[in-house]
């Protein structure tokens, strides 16, 4: 569950998500991180153990040097021992460097393989989600998952754990050692560290995090406003609304600056205090003042101050490591959460086998909807109790007012979405029992959002049928009334889309109709707007389709009724239920929804021809 706080609401009224929600969200993030990192957990634990040994080795040389100094001040001086101690400290330093390098190399190697695995798993997942998922998640978003988010995980896998182990163990081992030297001075040294920890905690408290969340939302709003501003500039300027669009952008920028102020200002003092507390100069000052006082009071030998100066000074930088990783950790955590959500998104499921009525000899290509119900969201049914049959060799048109559910119904057949109740069968078999490649060899579709791939016209057509020969390509292109246009391109069928083939919207649609025809699926679902894109070729495409329909089951979503008067059957949808079905002649005189829609269509056509004849005069 995501918690939405609008920038305005949170920034201006101080509304915050309830504590329980915030806690639940944190738990979800932790779960997401754990699940996403599960495949590399073992390897990371091993690397952490190596890093823990390296962390101990970071402190040991200082202890050895202190011992060497003690020896140097002894009388008589055992020079051999001094050299041994120095030599040993060098050796430990070398071992530490090697261990650290080994741990880092290991996590980077693990990360390389892991990124590949995650990308493959995501790609595999994307083959199992319903096609409708891609309508809700744009290509930019998919790119973000596969590329940016997987890359952001790099920090989690290759660095976060090691840095955490180092940042925790080095101070712990150091403090443990210093405690054995002099516990009183150690306690004094803990004071600045404690103040730092408090300041850091305050900077990370719920209030600051809320303010950061508000800032992040404003930041996203600025990005959105920028894109909208640039994308819509032509329309906006054409309608003289540039000032308004500019204002929205300006508001977003102002909001971002405000929220930045609100988030950062209270932190500046805290940040300054925290930085001073663990700065080497301040820590040294504390050690020197407290140490001298201890020596003066005679409860500390002067030489015992040395380990504090050598080891104590390094504590601050070790703690800083914890703070600096925070931002990268949050970004990686958010990426992990998004990827987890993708992994959890519902997949197309196979139906429990439902045996057909005994004796039923289903015709291949015969489509049946049986009591089908569907809603995009729970509790909001878009289609209710749909019962219909589409027979091979017939064209069925789906008509109805805008928003009545035509596109939704058509998209259920190629499983853009899975139905909520009832079942859909093709040739007597539940579509959920078709493996997806078989389903797409059975159901072809051309919807309004035409997609052409980067490549040549030929490659776009061959996508439907890789083994098709030139004659087959040409037949399909002719049928879709696009062959002549392709020949007029600089390199004909080998022209590259977007390079030397700039197709109009209608042409791109006809190319995708050709592609669907080439796929030669027994069932074809078309959007009339795509099939009959250009008025001048409308009749031609209609004739071609009529020829191609032989033996096929065709469902057409119709927007302009005069284009479908000749089809075999018309289904009328209203508010998600089928209210009428029959042929044009019967329905247009039945006094129902169809007749009303037909009269509106006629009136619109009449108005158009009136305008045309006026213009001609
Ligand atoms: P039509 O094709 O008849 O105009 P649609 O099938 O597009 O109707 O829409 C039917 C209803 O479903 C509408 O209320 C529409 O707002 C809703 N709807 C369509 N697509 C989506 C979607 N992807 N997510 C949520 N609701 C949708």
Coordinates of C-alpha atoms and ligand atoms in Angstrom, one line a residue:
X1 CA 0.0 0.0 0.0
X2 CA 1.3 3.4 -0.8
X3 CA 0.6 6.4 1.4
X4 CA -0.4 9.4 -0.6
X5 CA 0.1 12.8 0.9
X6 CA -0.5 15.6 -1.5
X7 CA 2.2 18.2 -1.4
X8 CA -0.3 20.9 -0.5
X9 CA -2.0 19.0 2.2
X10 CA 1.1 17.9 4.0
X11 CA 3.1 21.0 3.5
X12 CA 0.5 23.5 4.4
X13 CA -1.7 21.8 6.9
X14 CA 1.0 19.6 8.4
X15 CA -1.2 16.5 7.8
X16 CA 0.8 13.3 8.3
X17 CA 0.0 9.7 7.6
X18 CA -1.0 8.0 10.9
X19 CA 1.9 6.4 12.9
X20 CA 0.5 2.9 12.3
X21 CA 0.5 3.5 8.5
X22 CA 4.1 4.8 8.6
X23 CA 5.1 1.8 10.6
X24 CA 3.3 -0.6 8.2
X25 CA 5.1 1.1 5.3
X26 CA 8.5 0.7 7.0
X27 CA 7.7 -3.0 7.5
X28 CA 6.8 -3.4 3.9
X29 CA 10.0 -1.7 2.8
X30 CA 12.0 -4.0 5.0
X31 CA 10.1 -7.0 3.6
X32 CA 10.6 -5.8 0.0
X33 CA 14.4 -5.4 0.6
X34 CA 14.6 -8.8 2.2
X35 CA 12.7 -10.6 -0.6
X36 CA 14.6 -8.8 -3.4
X37 CA 18.0 -9.6 -1.8
X38 CA 17.1 -13.2 -0.8
X39 CA 19.1 -14.7 -3.7
X40 CA 22.4 -13.0 -2.5
X41 CA 21.8 -13.2 1.2
X42 CA 24.3 -16.0 1.7
X43 CA 27.1 -14.4 -0.3
X44 CA 26.5 -11.1 1.5
X45 CA 26.8 -12.7 4.9
X46 CA 30.1 -14.3 3.9
X47 CA 31.4 -10.9 2.7
X48 CA 30.2 -9.3 5.9
X49 CA 32.3 -11.7 8.0
X50 CA 35.4 -11.0 5.9
X51 CA 34.6 -7.2 6.4
X52 CA 34.2 -7.7 10.1
X53 CA 37.7 -9.2 10.3
X54 CA 39.0 -6.3 8.2
X55 CA 37.4 -3.9 10.6
X56 CA 39.2 -5.4 13.6
X57 CA 42.4 -5.2 11.5
X58 CA 41.8 -1.5 11.1
X59 CA 42.2 -0.9 14.9
X60 CA 44.9 -3.4 15.7
X61 CA 47.8 -1.5 14.0
X62 CA 47.1 1.5 16.3
X63 CA 47.2 -0.7 19.3
X64 CA 50.5 -2.1 18.2
X65 CA 51.9 1.4 17.6
X66 CA 50.8 2.4 21.1
X67 CA 52.6 -0.6 22.5
X68 CA 55.7 0.3 20.4
X69 CA 55.6 3.8 21.9
X70 CA 55.3 2.4 25.4
X71 CA 58.3 0.3 24.7
X72 CA 60.3 3.3 23.3
X73 CA 59.7 5.2 26.5
X74 CA 60.7 2.2 28.7
X75 CA 64.2 1.9 30.2
X76 CA 66.0 0.0 28.8
X77 CA 64.4 0.0 25.3
X78 CA 63.9 -3.4 23.7
X79 CA 64.6 -2.2 20.1
X80 CA 63.9 -5.6 18.6
X81 CA 60.4 -5.6 20.2
X82 CA 59.8 -2.1 18.8
X83 CA 60.7 -3.3 15.3
X84 CA 58.6 -6.4 15.7
X85 CA 55.6 -4.3 16.7
X86 CA 56.0 -2.0 13.8
X87 CA 56.5 -4.8 11.4
X88 CA 53.5 -6.6 12.8
X89 CA 51.3 -3.5 12.5
X90 CA 52.4 -3.1 8.8
X91 CA 51.5 -6.8 8.2
X92 CA 48.0 -6.3 9.8
X93 CA 47.5 -3.2 7.7
X94 CA 48.3 -5.2 4.6
X95 CA 46.0 -8.1 5.6
X96 CA 43.2 -5.5 6.3
X97 CA 43.7 -4.0 2.8
X98 CA 43.6 -7.4 1.2
X99 CA 40.5 -8.5 3.2
X100 CA 38.7 -5.3 2.4
X101 CA 39.5 -5.6 -1.3
X102 CA 38.5 -9.3 -1.3
X103 CA 35.1 -8.4 0.3
X104 CA 34.4 -5.6 -2.1
X105 CA 35.5 -7.6 -5.2
X106 CA 33.3 -10.5 -4.0
X107 CA 30.2 -8.3 -3.5
X108 CA 30.8 -6.6 -6.9
X109 CA 31.1 -10.0 -8.6
X110 CA 28.0 -11.2 -6.8
X111 CA 26.2 -8.0 -7.9
X112 CA 27.1 -8.5 -11.6
X113 CA 25.5 -11.9 -11.6
X114 CA 22.6 -10.7 -9.5
X115 CA 21.7 -7.8 -11.8
X116 CA 21.6 -10.2 -14.7
X117 CA 19.4 -12.6 -12.7
X118 CA 17.0 -9.8 -11.6
X119 CA 16.7 -8.4 -15.1
X120 CA 16.0 -11.9 -16.5
X121 CA 13.5 -12.6 -13.8
X122 CA 11.8 -9.2 -14.5
X123 CA 11.8 -9.8 -18.2
X124 CA 10.3 -13.3 -17.6
X125 CA 7.7 -11.7 -15.3
X126 CA 6.8 -9.2 -18.0
X127 CA 5.9 -12.1 -20.3
X128 CA 3.4 -13.4 -17.7
X129 CA 1.6 -10.2 -16.7
X130 CA -1.6 -9.4 -18.7
X131 CA -1.0 -7.2 -21.7
X132 CA -3.2 -4.5 -20.0
X133 CA -0.4 -4.0 -17.5
X134 CA 1.6 -2.3 -20.2
X135 CA -1.2 0.2 -20.7
X136 CA -1.0 1.2 -17.1
X137 CA 2.8 1.3 -17.0
X138 CA 4.3 3.3 -19.8
X139 CA 7.5 2.4 -21.6
X140 CA 9.5 5.0 -19.5
X141 CA 8.3 3.2 -16.4
X142 CA 9.3 -0.2 -17.6
X143 CA 12.7 1.1 -18.6
X144 CA 13.1 2.6 -15.1
X145 CA 12.4 -0.8 -13.5
X146 CA 14.7 -2.8 -15.8
X147 CA 17.5 -0.3 -15.9
X148 CA 17.5 2.4 -13.2
X149 CA 16.0 0.4 -10.3
X150 CA 18.1 -2.6 -10.9
X151 CA 21.2 -0.4 -11.0
X152 CA 20.1 1.4 -7.8
X153 CA 20.2 -2.1 -6.1
X154 CA 24.0 -2.0 -6.7
X155 CA 24.5 0.0 -3.6
X156 CA 22.4 -2.4 -1.5
X157 CA 24.3 -5.4 -2.8
X158 CA 27.9 -4.2 -3.2
X159 CA 28.3 -1.6 -0.6
X160 CA 25.5 -1.1 2.1
X161 CA 26.2 -4.1 4.2
X162 CA 30.0 -3.8 4.1
X163 CA 29.9 -0.1 5.0
X164 CA 27.5 -0.8 7.8
X165 CA 29.7 -3.6 9.3
X166 CA 32.7 -1.3 9.0
X167 CA 31.0 1.8 10.4
X168 CA 29.7 -0.3 13.4
X169 CA 32.6 -2.5 14.2
X170 CA 35.5 -0.1 14.0
X171 CA 34.0 2.3 16.7
X172 CA 33.0 -0.7 18.8
X173 CA 36.4 -2.4 18.7
X174 CA 38.1 1.0 19.3
X175 CA 35.9 1.9 22.2
X176 CA 36.3 -1.6 23.7
X177 CA 40.1 -1.2 23.5
X178 CA 40.1 2.3 24.9
X179 CA 37.8 1.1 27.8
X180 CA 40.6 -1.3 28.8
X181 CA 43.1 1.6 28.8
X182 CA 41.1 4.0 30.8
X183 CA 37.3 3.7 31.3
X184 CA 36.9 7.3 32.6
X185 CA 38.5 9.0 29.6
X186 CA 36.5 6.6 27.4
X187 CA 33.3 7.9 29.0
X188 CA 34.3 11.5 28.3
X189 CA 35.0 10.6 24.7
X190 CA 31.6 9.1 24.4
X191 CA 29.9 12.5 25.1
X192 CA 30.5 14.1 21.7
X193 CA 29.6 10.8 20.0
X194 CA 26.4 10.6 22.0
X195 CA 25.5 14.2 21.0
X196 CA 26.3 13.4 17.4
X197 CA 24.0 10.3 17.6
X198 CA 21.2 12.4 19.1
X199 CA 21.5 15.1 16.4
X200 CA 21.6 12.5 13.7
X201 CA 18.5 10.8 15.2
X202 CA 16.6 14.1 15.2
X203 CA 17.6 14.8 11.6
X204 CA 16.1 11.4 10.7
X205 CA 13.0 11.7 12.8
X206 CA 9.5 11.3 11.5
X207 CA 8.9 15.0 11.1
X208 CA 12.0 15.4 8.9
X209 CA 11.2 12.4 6.9
X210 CA 7.7 13.7 6.3
X211 CA 9.2 17.0 5.1
X212 CA 11.6 15.2 2.9
X213 CA 8.7 13.2 1.5
X214 CA 6.8 16.4 0.7
X215 CA 10.0 17.9 -0.9
X216 CA 10.3 14.7 -3.1
X217 CA 6.7 15.0 -4.2
X218 CA 7.2 18.7 -5.2
X219 CA 10.4 17.7 -7.0
X220 CA 8.4 15.1 -9.0
X221 CA 5.7 17.8 -9.6
X222 CA 8.3 20.1 -11.1
X223 CA 9.5 17.3 -13.4
X224 CA 5.9 16.6 -14.5
X225 CA 5.1 20.3 -14.9
X226 CA 8.3 20.7 -17.1
X227 CA 7.3 17.8 -19.3
X228 CA 3.7 19.0 -19.6
X229 CA 4.8 22.5 -20.3
X230 CA 7.2 21.4 -23.1
X231 CA 4.8 18.8 -24.5
X232 CA 1.8 21.0 -24.6
X233 CA 3.5 24.2 -25.7
X234 CA 2.1 24.2 -29.2
X235 CA -1.5 23.7 -28.1
X236 CA -1.1 26.0 -25.1
X237 CA 0.3 28.8 -27.2
X238 CA -2.2 28.3 -30.0
X239 CA -5.0 28.9 -27.5
X240 CA -3.2 31.9 -25.9
X241 CA -2.9 30.0 -22.6
X242 CA 0.9 30.2 -22.3
X243 CA 0.6 32.4 -19.2
X244 CA -1.5 29.8 -17.4
X245 CA 0.8 26.8 -18.3
X246 CA 3.8 28.9 -17.2
X247 CA 2.1 29.7 -13.9
X248 CA 1.6 26.0 -13.2
X249 CA 5.3 25.4 -13.8
X250 CA 6.2 28.5 -11.7
X251 CA 3.9 27.3 -8.8
X252 CA 5.6 23.9 -8.8
X253 CA 9.0 25.5 -8.7
X254 CA 8.0 27.8 -5.9
X255 CA 6.5 24.9 -4.0
X256 CA 9.7 22.9 -4.4
X257 CA 11.8 25.8 -3.1
X258 CA 9.4 26.3 -0.1
X259 CA 9.4 22.6 0.8
X260 CA 13.2 22.5 0.5
X261 CA 13.3 25.5 2.9
X262 CA 10.9 23.8 5.3
X263 CA 12.9 20.5 5.2
X264 CA 16.4 21.9 5.4
X265 CA 16.3 25.0 7.6
X266 CA 15.6 23.2 10.9
X267 CA 18.4 20.8 10.0
X268 CA 21.1 23.4 9.4
X269 CA 21.8 23.9 13.2
X270 CA 21.6 20.2 13.9
X271 CA 23.9 19.4 11.0
X272 CA 26.4 22.0 12.2
X273 CA 26.3 20.6 15.8
X274 CA 26.7 17.1 14.5
X275 CA 29.6 17.9 12.2
X276 CA 31.5 19.8 14.9
X277 CA 31.0 17.0 17.5
X278 CA 32.8 14.4 15.4
X279 CA 35.3 16.6 13.7
X280 CA 38.9 15.4 14.5
X281 CA 39.8 18.9 15.9
X282 CA 37.0 18.9 18.4
X283 CA 37.5 15.2 19.5
X284 CA 41.2 16.0 19.9
X285 CA 40.4 19.0 22.0
X286 CA 38.1 16.9 24.3
X287 CA 40.8 14.2 24.6
X288 CA 43.6 16.7 25.3
X289 CA 41.6 18.8 27.9
X290 CA 40.1 15.7 29.7
X291 CA 43.4 13.8 29.4
X292 CA 45.5 16.7 30.9
X293 CA 42.9 17.1 33.6
X294 CA 43.2 13.3 34.3
X295 CA 47.0 13.5 34.3
X296 CA 46.9 16.6 36.6
X297 CA 44.5 14.8 39.0
X298 CA 46.9 11.8 38.9
X299 CA 44.4 9.2 37.8
X300 CA 45.9 8.8 34.4
X301 CA 49.5 8.1 33.1
X302 CA 50.5 10.6 30.4
X303 CA 51.2 7.7 28.0
X304 CA 47.6 6.5 28.4
X305 CA 46.4 9.6 26.5
X306 CA 48.2 8.5 23.4
X307 CA 45.9 5.6 22.4
X308 CA 43.0 8.0 22.7
X309 CA 44.7 10.5 20.4
X310 CA 45.6 7.7 17.9
X311 CA 42.4 5.6 18.0
X312 CA 39.8 8.1 19.2
X313 CA 40.4 10.6 16.4
X314 CA 39.4 7.9 13.8
X315 CA 36.0 7.3 15.5
X316 CA 34.3 10.3 13.9
X317 CA 35.1 9.4 10.3
X318 CA 33.9 5.8 10.9
X319 CA 30.6 7.2 12.1
X320 CA 30.3 9.6 9.2
X321 CA 30.3 6.5 6.9
X322 CA 26.9 5.6 8.5
X323 CA 25.4 9.0 7.7
X324 CA 26.7 9.4 4.1
X325 CA 25.3 6.0 3.0
X326 CA 21.8 7.0 4.2
X327 CA 20.7 8.7 0.9
X328 CA 21.9 5.9 -1.3
X329 CA 20.4 3.4 1.0
X330 CA 17.0 5.1 0.8
X331 CA 17.1 5.3 -3.0
X332 CA 18.1 1.7 -3.2
X333 CA 15.4 0.8 -0.7
X334 CA 12.7 2.5 -2.8
X335 CA 14.0 0.8 -5.9
X336 CA 13.8 -2.6 -4.1
X337 CA 10.3 -1.8 -3.1
X338 CA 9.2 -0.9 -6.7
X339 CA 10.8 -4.1 -8.1
X340 CA 9.2 -6.1 -5.4
X341 CA 5.8 -4.6 -6.4
X342 CA 6.4 -5.6 -10.0
X343 CA 7.3 -9.1 -9.0
X344 CA 4.1 -9.3 -7.0
X345 CA 1.8 -8.0 -9.7
X346 CA -0.8 -10.5 -10.7
X347 CA 0.0 -12.9 -13.6
X348 CA -2.3 -14.5 -16.1
X349 CA -3.6 -17.6 -14.5
X350 CA -4.7 -20.9 -15.9
X351 CA -8.3 -21.9 -15.3
X352 CA -9.2 -24.9 -13.3
X353 CA -10.2 -27.4 -16.0
X354 CA -13.9 -27.1 -16.8
X355 CA -15.1 -30.0 -18.9
X356 CA -17.4 -29.0 -21.7
X357 CA -20.8 -30.3 -21.9
X358 CA -20.6 -33.9 -23.1
X359 CA -21.1 -34.3 -26.7
X360 CA -20.3 -30.7 -27.5
X361 CA -18.3 -30.6 -30.6
X362 CA -16.9 -27.0 -30.5
X363 CA -16.1 -25.4 -33.8
X364 CA -12.6 -24.1 -34.0
X365 CA -12.7 -20.3 -33.9
X366 CA -16.1 -20.1 -32.3
X367 CA -16.0 -17.6 -29.4
X368 CA -18.3 -17.7 -26.4
X369 CA -18.6 -15.3 -23.5
X370 CA -20.5 -17.0 -20.7
X371 CA -21.9 -14.8 -17.8
X372 CA -18.7 -12.7 -18.1
X373 CA -18.2 -10.0 -15.5
X374 CA -15.2 -7.7 -15.2
X375 CA -14.0 -4.5 -13.4
X376 CA -10.7 -2.7 -13.4
X377 CA -11.0 -2.3 -9.7
X378 CA -12.8 -4.4 -7.1
X379 CA -16.4 -3.3 -6.6
X380 CA -16.5 -1.3 -9.9
X381 CA -17.9 -3.6 -12.5
X382 CA -17.4 -2.3 -16.0
X383 CA -19.0 -5.4 -17.7
X384 CA -21.9 -7.5 -16.2
X385 CA -23.3 -10.8 -17.2
X386 CA -22.2 -10.8 -20.8
X387 CA -23.4 -13.8 -22.8
X388 CA -22.6 -13.8 -26.5
X389 CA -21.4 -16.0 -29.3
X390 CA -19.2 -15.1 -32.3
X391 CA -19.3 -17.5 -35.1
X392 CA -16.6 -18.3 -37.6
X393 CA -17.0 -16.7 -41.0
X394 CA -19.0 -13.8 -39.5
X395 CA -18.3 -10.2 -38.6
X396 CA -19.8 -9.0 -35.4
X397 CA -19.9 -5.3 -34.5
X398 CA -19.8 -4.0 -31.0
X399 CA -21.6 -0.7 -30.6
X400 CA -22.7 1.5 -27.7
X401 CA -22.3 4.9 -26.2
X402 CA -18.8 6.1 -25.2
X403 CA -17.7 4.5 -22.0
X404 CA -20.2 1.6 -22.2
X405 CA -17.3 -1.0 -22.2
X406 CA -16.7 -1.8 -25.8
X407 CA -12.9 -1.6 -25.7
X408 CA -12.9 -3.4 -22.4
X409 CA -15.0 -6.3 -23.8
X410 CA -12.8 -6.5 -26.9
X411 CA -9.6 -6.6 -24.8
X412 CA -10.8 -9.5 -22.7
X413 CA -10.5 -11.8 -25.7
X414 CA -6.7 -11.5 -26.1
X415 CA -6.4 -11.5 -22.3
X416 CA -5.3 -7.9 -21.8
X417 CA -7.1 -8.4 -18.6
X418 CA -8.4 -11.5 -16.9
X419 CA -12.2 -11.7 -16.4
X420 CA -13.6 -11.4 -12.9
X421 CA -16.4 -14.0 -13.3
X422 CA -17.8 -16.4 -15.9
X423 CA -15.6 -17.7 -18.7
X424 CA -14.6 -17.0 -22.3
X425 CA -14.0 -19.9 -24.6
X426 CA -12.5 -20.2 -28.1
X427 CA -13.3 -23.5 -29.8
X428 CA -14.9 -24.7 -26.6
X429 CA -11.7 -24.2 -24.6
X430 CA -11.3 -21.6 -21.8
X431 CA -8.9 -18.9 -23.0
X432 CA -7.0 -19.3 -19.7
X433 CA -6.1 -22.8 -20.7
X434 CA -4.3 -21.6 -23.9
X435 CA -0.6 -21.2 -23.5
X436 CA 0.0 -17.5 -24.4
X437 CA 1.8 -18.3 -27.8
X438 CA -1.1 -20.5 -28.8
X439 CA -3.6 -17.8 -27.7
X440 CA -1.9 -15.2 -29.8
X441 CA -1.8 -17.6 -32.8
X442 CA -5.5 -17.9 -32.3
X443 CA -6.6 -14.3 -31.6
X444 CA -5.2 -11.3 -33.6
X445 CA -6.0 -7.8 -32.6
X446 CA -5.6 -4.2 -33.8
X447 CA -6.5 -1.6 -31.2
X448 CA -6.2 2.2 -31.4
X449 CA -2.8 2.6 -29.8
X450 CA -0.8 1.2 -32.8
X451 CA 2.7 0.0 -31.9
X452 CA 5.3 -0.3 -34.6
X453 CA 8.8 -1.5 -33.7
X454 CA 12.1 0.2 -34.6
X455 CA 13.1 -1.5 -37.9
X456 CA 12.0 -1.8 -41.5
X457 CA 8.5 -2.1 -42.8
X458 CA 9.3 -5.7 -43.7
X459 CA 10.5 -6.5 -40.2
X460 CA 7.3 -5.0 -38.7
X461 CA 5.2 -7.2 -40.9
X462 CA 7.3 -10.3 -40.4
X463 CA 6.7 -10.0 -36.7
X464 CA 3.4 -11.6 -37.3
X465 CA 4.7 -14.4 -39.4
X466 CA 8.5 -14.7 -39.6
X467 CA 8.4 -17.2 -42.4
X468 CA 6.1 -15.2 -44.7
X469 CA 7.4 -14.8 -48.3
X470 CA 7.2 -11.5 -50.3
X471 CA 4.0 -12.6 -52.0
X472 CA 2.3 -13.1 -48.6
X473 CA 3.5 -9.7 -47.3
X474 CA 2.2 -8.0 -50.4
X475 CA -1.2 -9.8 -50.2
X476 CA -1.7 -8.6 -46.6
X477 CA -0.4 -5.1 -47.4
X478 CA -2.8 -4.8 -50.4
X479 CA -5.7 -6.0 -48.4
X480 CA -5.0 -3.3 -45.8
X481 CA -4.6 -0.7 -48.6
X482 CA -1.0 0.1 -47.6
X483 CA 0.9 -1.7 -50.4
X484 CA 1.1 1.3 -52.8
X485 CA 2.1 3.6 -50.0
X486 CA 5.0 1.2 -49.0
X487 CA 6.2 1.1 -52.6
X488 CA 6.3 4.9 -52.7
X489 CA 8.7 4.9 -49.8
X490 CA 12.4 5.5 -50.7
X491 CA 13.4 1.8 -50.1
X492 CA 10.0 0.2 -50.4
X493 CA 9.5 -2.7 -47.9
X494 CA 13.1 -2.1 -46.6
X495 CA 12.5 1.5 -45.6
X496 CA 13.1 2.0 -41.9
X497 CA 10.3 3.3 -39.8
X498 CA 11.1 6.7 -38.4
X499 CA 14.3 7.0 -40.6
X500 CA 13.1 7.0 -44.3
X501 CA 9.6 5.9 -43.6
X502 CA 7.6 8.6 -41.9
X503 CA 4.0 7.2 -41.8
X504 CA 0.9 9.2 -40.9
X505 CA -1.3 7.9 -38.1
X506 CA -3.7 6.3 -40.5
X507 CA -0.9 4.7 -42.5
X508 CA 0.7 3.2 -39.4
X509 CA -2.8 1.8 -38.5
X510 CA -3.1 0.2 -41.9
X511 CA 0.3 -1.3 -41.6
X512 CA -0.7 -2.8 -38.3
X513 CA -3.9 -4.1 -39.9
X514 CA -1.7 -5.8 -42.6
X515 CA 0.4 -7.3 -39.8
X516 CA -2.7 -8.7 -38.1
X517 CA -4.0 -10.1 -41.4
X518 CA -0.6 -11.7 -42.1
X519 CA -0.7 -13.4 -38.7
X520 CA -3.8 -15.2 -40.2
X521 CA -5.4 -15.9 -36.8
X522 CA -8.8 -17.6 -36.8
X523 CA -10.1 -14.8 -34.5
X524 CA -9.6 -11.2 -35.2
X525 CA -10.5 -8.2 -33.0
X526 CA -10.4 -4.8 -34.7
X527 CA -11.1 -1.3 -33.7
X528 CA -13.1 0.3 -36.5
X529 CA -11.1 3.5 -36.0
X530 CA -8.0 1.7 -37.0
X531 CA -9.4 -0.5 -39.7
X532 CA -11.1 2.4 -41.6
X533 CA -8.8 5.2 -40.7
X534 CA -9.0 7.2 -43.9
X535 CA -12.4 8.2 -45.3
X536 CA -11.2 7.8 -48.9
X537 CA -10.0 4.2 -48.4
X538 CA -12.8 3.3 -46.0
X539 CA -14.9 1.5 -48.6
X540 CA -11.8 -0.3 -50.0
X541 CA -10.6 -1.6 -46.7
X542 CA -14.2 -2.6 -45.9
X543 CA -14.3 -4.7 -49.1
X544 CA -10.9 -6.2 -48.4
X545 CA -11.8 -7.1 -44.9
X546 CA -15.0 -8.7 -46.1
X547 CA -13.0 -10.9 -48.4
X548 CA -10.5 -11.8 -45.7
X549 CA -13.2 -12.6 -43.2
X550 CA -13.9 -15.9 -45.0
X551 CA -13.6 -18.6 -42.3
X552 CA -12.5 -16.1 -39.6
X553 CA -14.3 -14.9 -36.5
X554 CA -14.2 -11.1 -36.5
X555 CA -15.2 -8.7 -33.8
X556 CA -15.2 -5.0 -34.7
X557 CA -15.5 -2.2 -32.2
X558 CA -17.6 0.3 -34.1
X559 CA -17.7 4.1 -33.5
X560 CA -19.4 5.2 -36.7
X561 CA -22.5 3.1 -37.3
X562 CA -22.7 3.7 -41.1
X563 CA -19.5 1.6 -41.6
X564 CA -21.0 -1.5 -40.0
X565 CA -24.5 -1.6 -41.5
X566 CA -23.5 -4.7 -43.6
X567 CA -22.1 -6.8 -40.8
X568 CA -23.7 -10.1 -39.8
X569 CA -24.6 -9.2 -36.3
X570 CA -24.5 -6.1 -34.1
X571 CA -24.2 -6.3 -30.3
X572 CA -25.3 -3.2 -28.4
X573 CA -23.6 -2.5 -25.1
X574 CA -25.0 0.0 -22.6
X575 CA -23.5 0.6 -19.1
X576 CA -21.6 -2.7 -19.3
X577 CA -24.5 -4.9 -20.2
X578 CA -25.6 -6.3 -23.6
X579 CA -29.0 -4.6 -24.2
X580 CA -29.7 -5.6 -27.8
X581 CA -28.4 -7.8 -30.6
X582 CA -29.4 -8.4 -34.2
X583 CA -28.7 -7.1 -37.7
X584 CA -28.9 -3.4 -38.7
X585 CA -32.3 -3.6 -40.4
X586 CA -34.0 -5.1 -37.3
X587 CA -32.2 -3.0 -34.7
X588 CA -32.6 0.3 -36.5
X589 CA -36.4 -0.1 -36.2
X590 CA -36.5 -1.7 -32.8
X591 CA -37.0 1.5 -30.9
X592 CA -34.1 0.8 -28.6
X593 CA -30.6 2.1 -27.9
X594 CA -29.4 1.2 -31.4
X595 CA -32.1 3.1 -33.1
X596 CA -31.3 6.2 -30.9
X597 CA -27.5 5.8 -31.7
X598 CA -28.4 5.4 -35.4
X599 CA -30.5 8.5 -35.5
X600 CA -27.6 10.5 -33.9
X601 CA -25.2 9.1 -36.5
X602 CA -27.6 10.0 -39.3
X603 CA -28.0 13.6 -38.0
X604 CA -24.2 14.0 -37.7
X605 CA -23.7 12.6 -41.3
X606 CA -26.4 15.0 -42.5
X607 CA -24.7 17.9 -40.9
X608 CA -21.4 17.0 -42.5
X609 CA -22.9 16.7 -46.0
X610 CA -24.7 20.0 -45.5
X611 CA -21.4 21.7 -44.7
X612 CA -19.7 20.0 -47.6
X613 CA -22.3 21.2 -50.1
X614 CA -22.2 24.7 -48.7
X615 CA -18.5 24.7 -49.1
X616 CA -18.7 23.4 -52.6
X617 CA -21.0 26.3 -53.5
Ligands
LIG1 P1 -15.8 2.3 -24.6 O1 -14.8 1.6 -25.4 O2 -17.2 1.8 -24.8 O3 -15.8 3.8 -24.8 P2 -14.3 1.5 -22.3 O4 -14.2 0.0 -22.4 O5 -13.1 2.2 -22.8 O6 -15.6 2.1 -23.1 O7 -14.5 2.0 -20.8 C1 -15.5 1.4 -20.0 C2 -15.3 2.0 -18.6 O8 -14.1 1.5 -18.0 C3 -15.2 3.5 -18.5 O9 -15.9 3.9 -17.4 C4 -13.7 3.8 -18.4 O10 -13.5 4.9 -17.6 C5 -13.2 2.5 -17.6 N1 -11.9 2.2 -18.0 C6 -11.4 1.9 -19.3 N2 -10.1 1.6 -19.3 C7 -9.7 1.6 -18.0 C8 -8.5 1.3 -17.3 N3 -7.4 1.0 -17.9 N4 -8.5 1.5 -15.9 C9 -9.6 1.8 -15.3 N5 -10.8 2.1 -15.8 C10 -10.9 2.0 -17.2

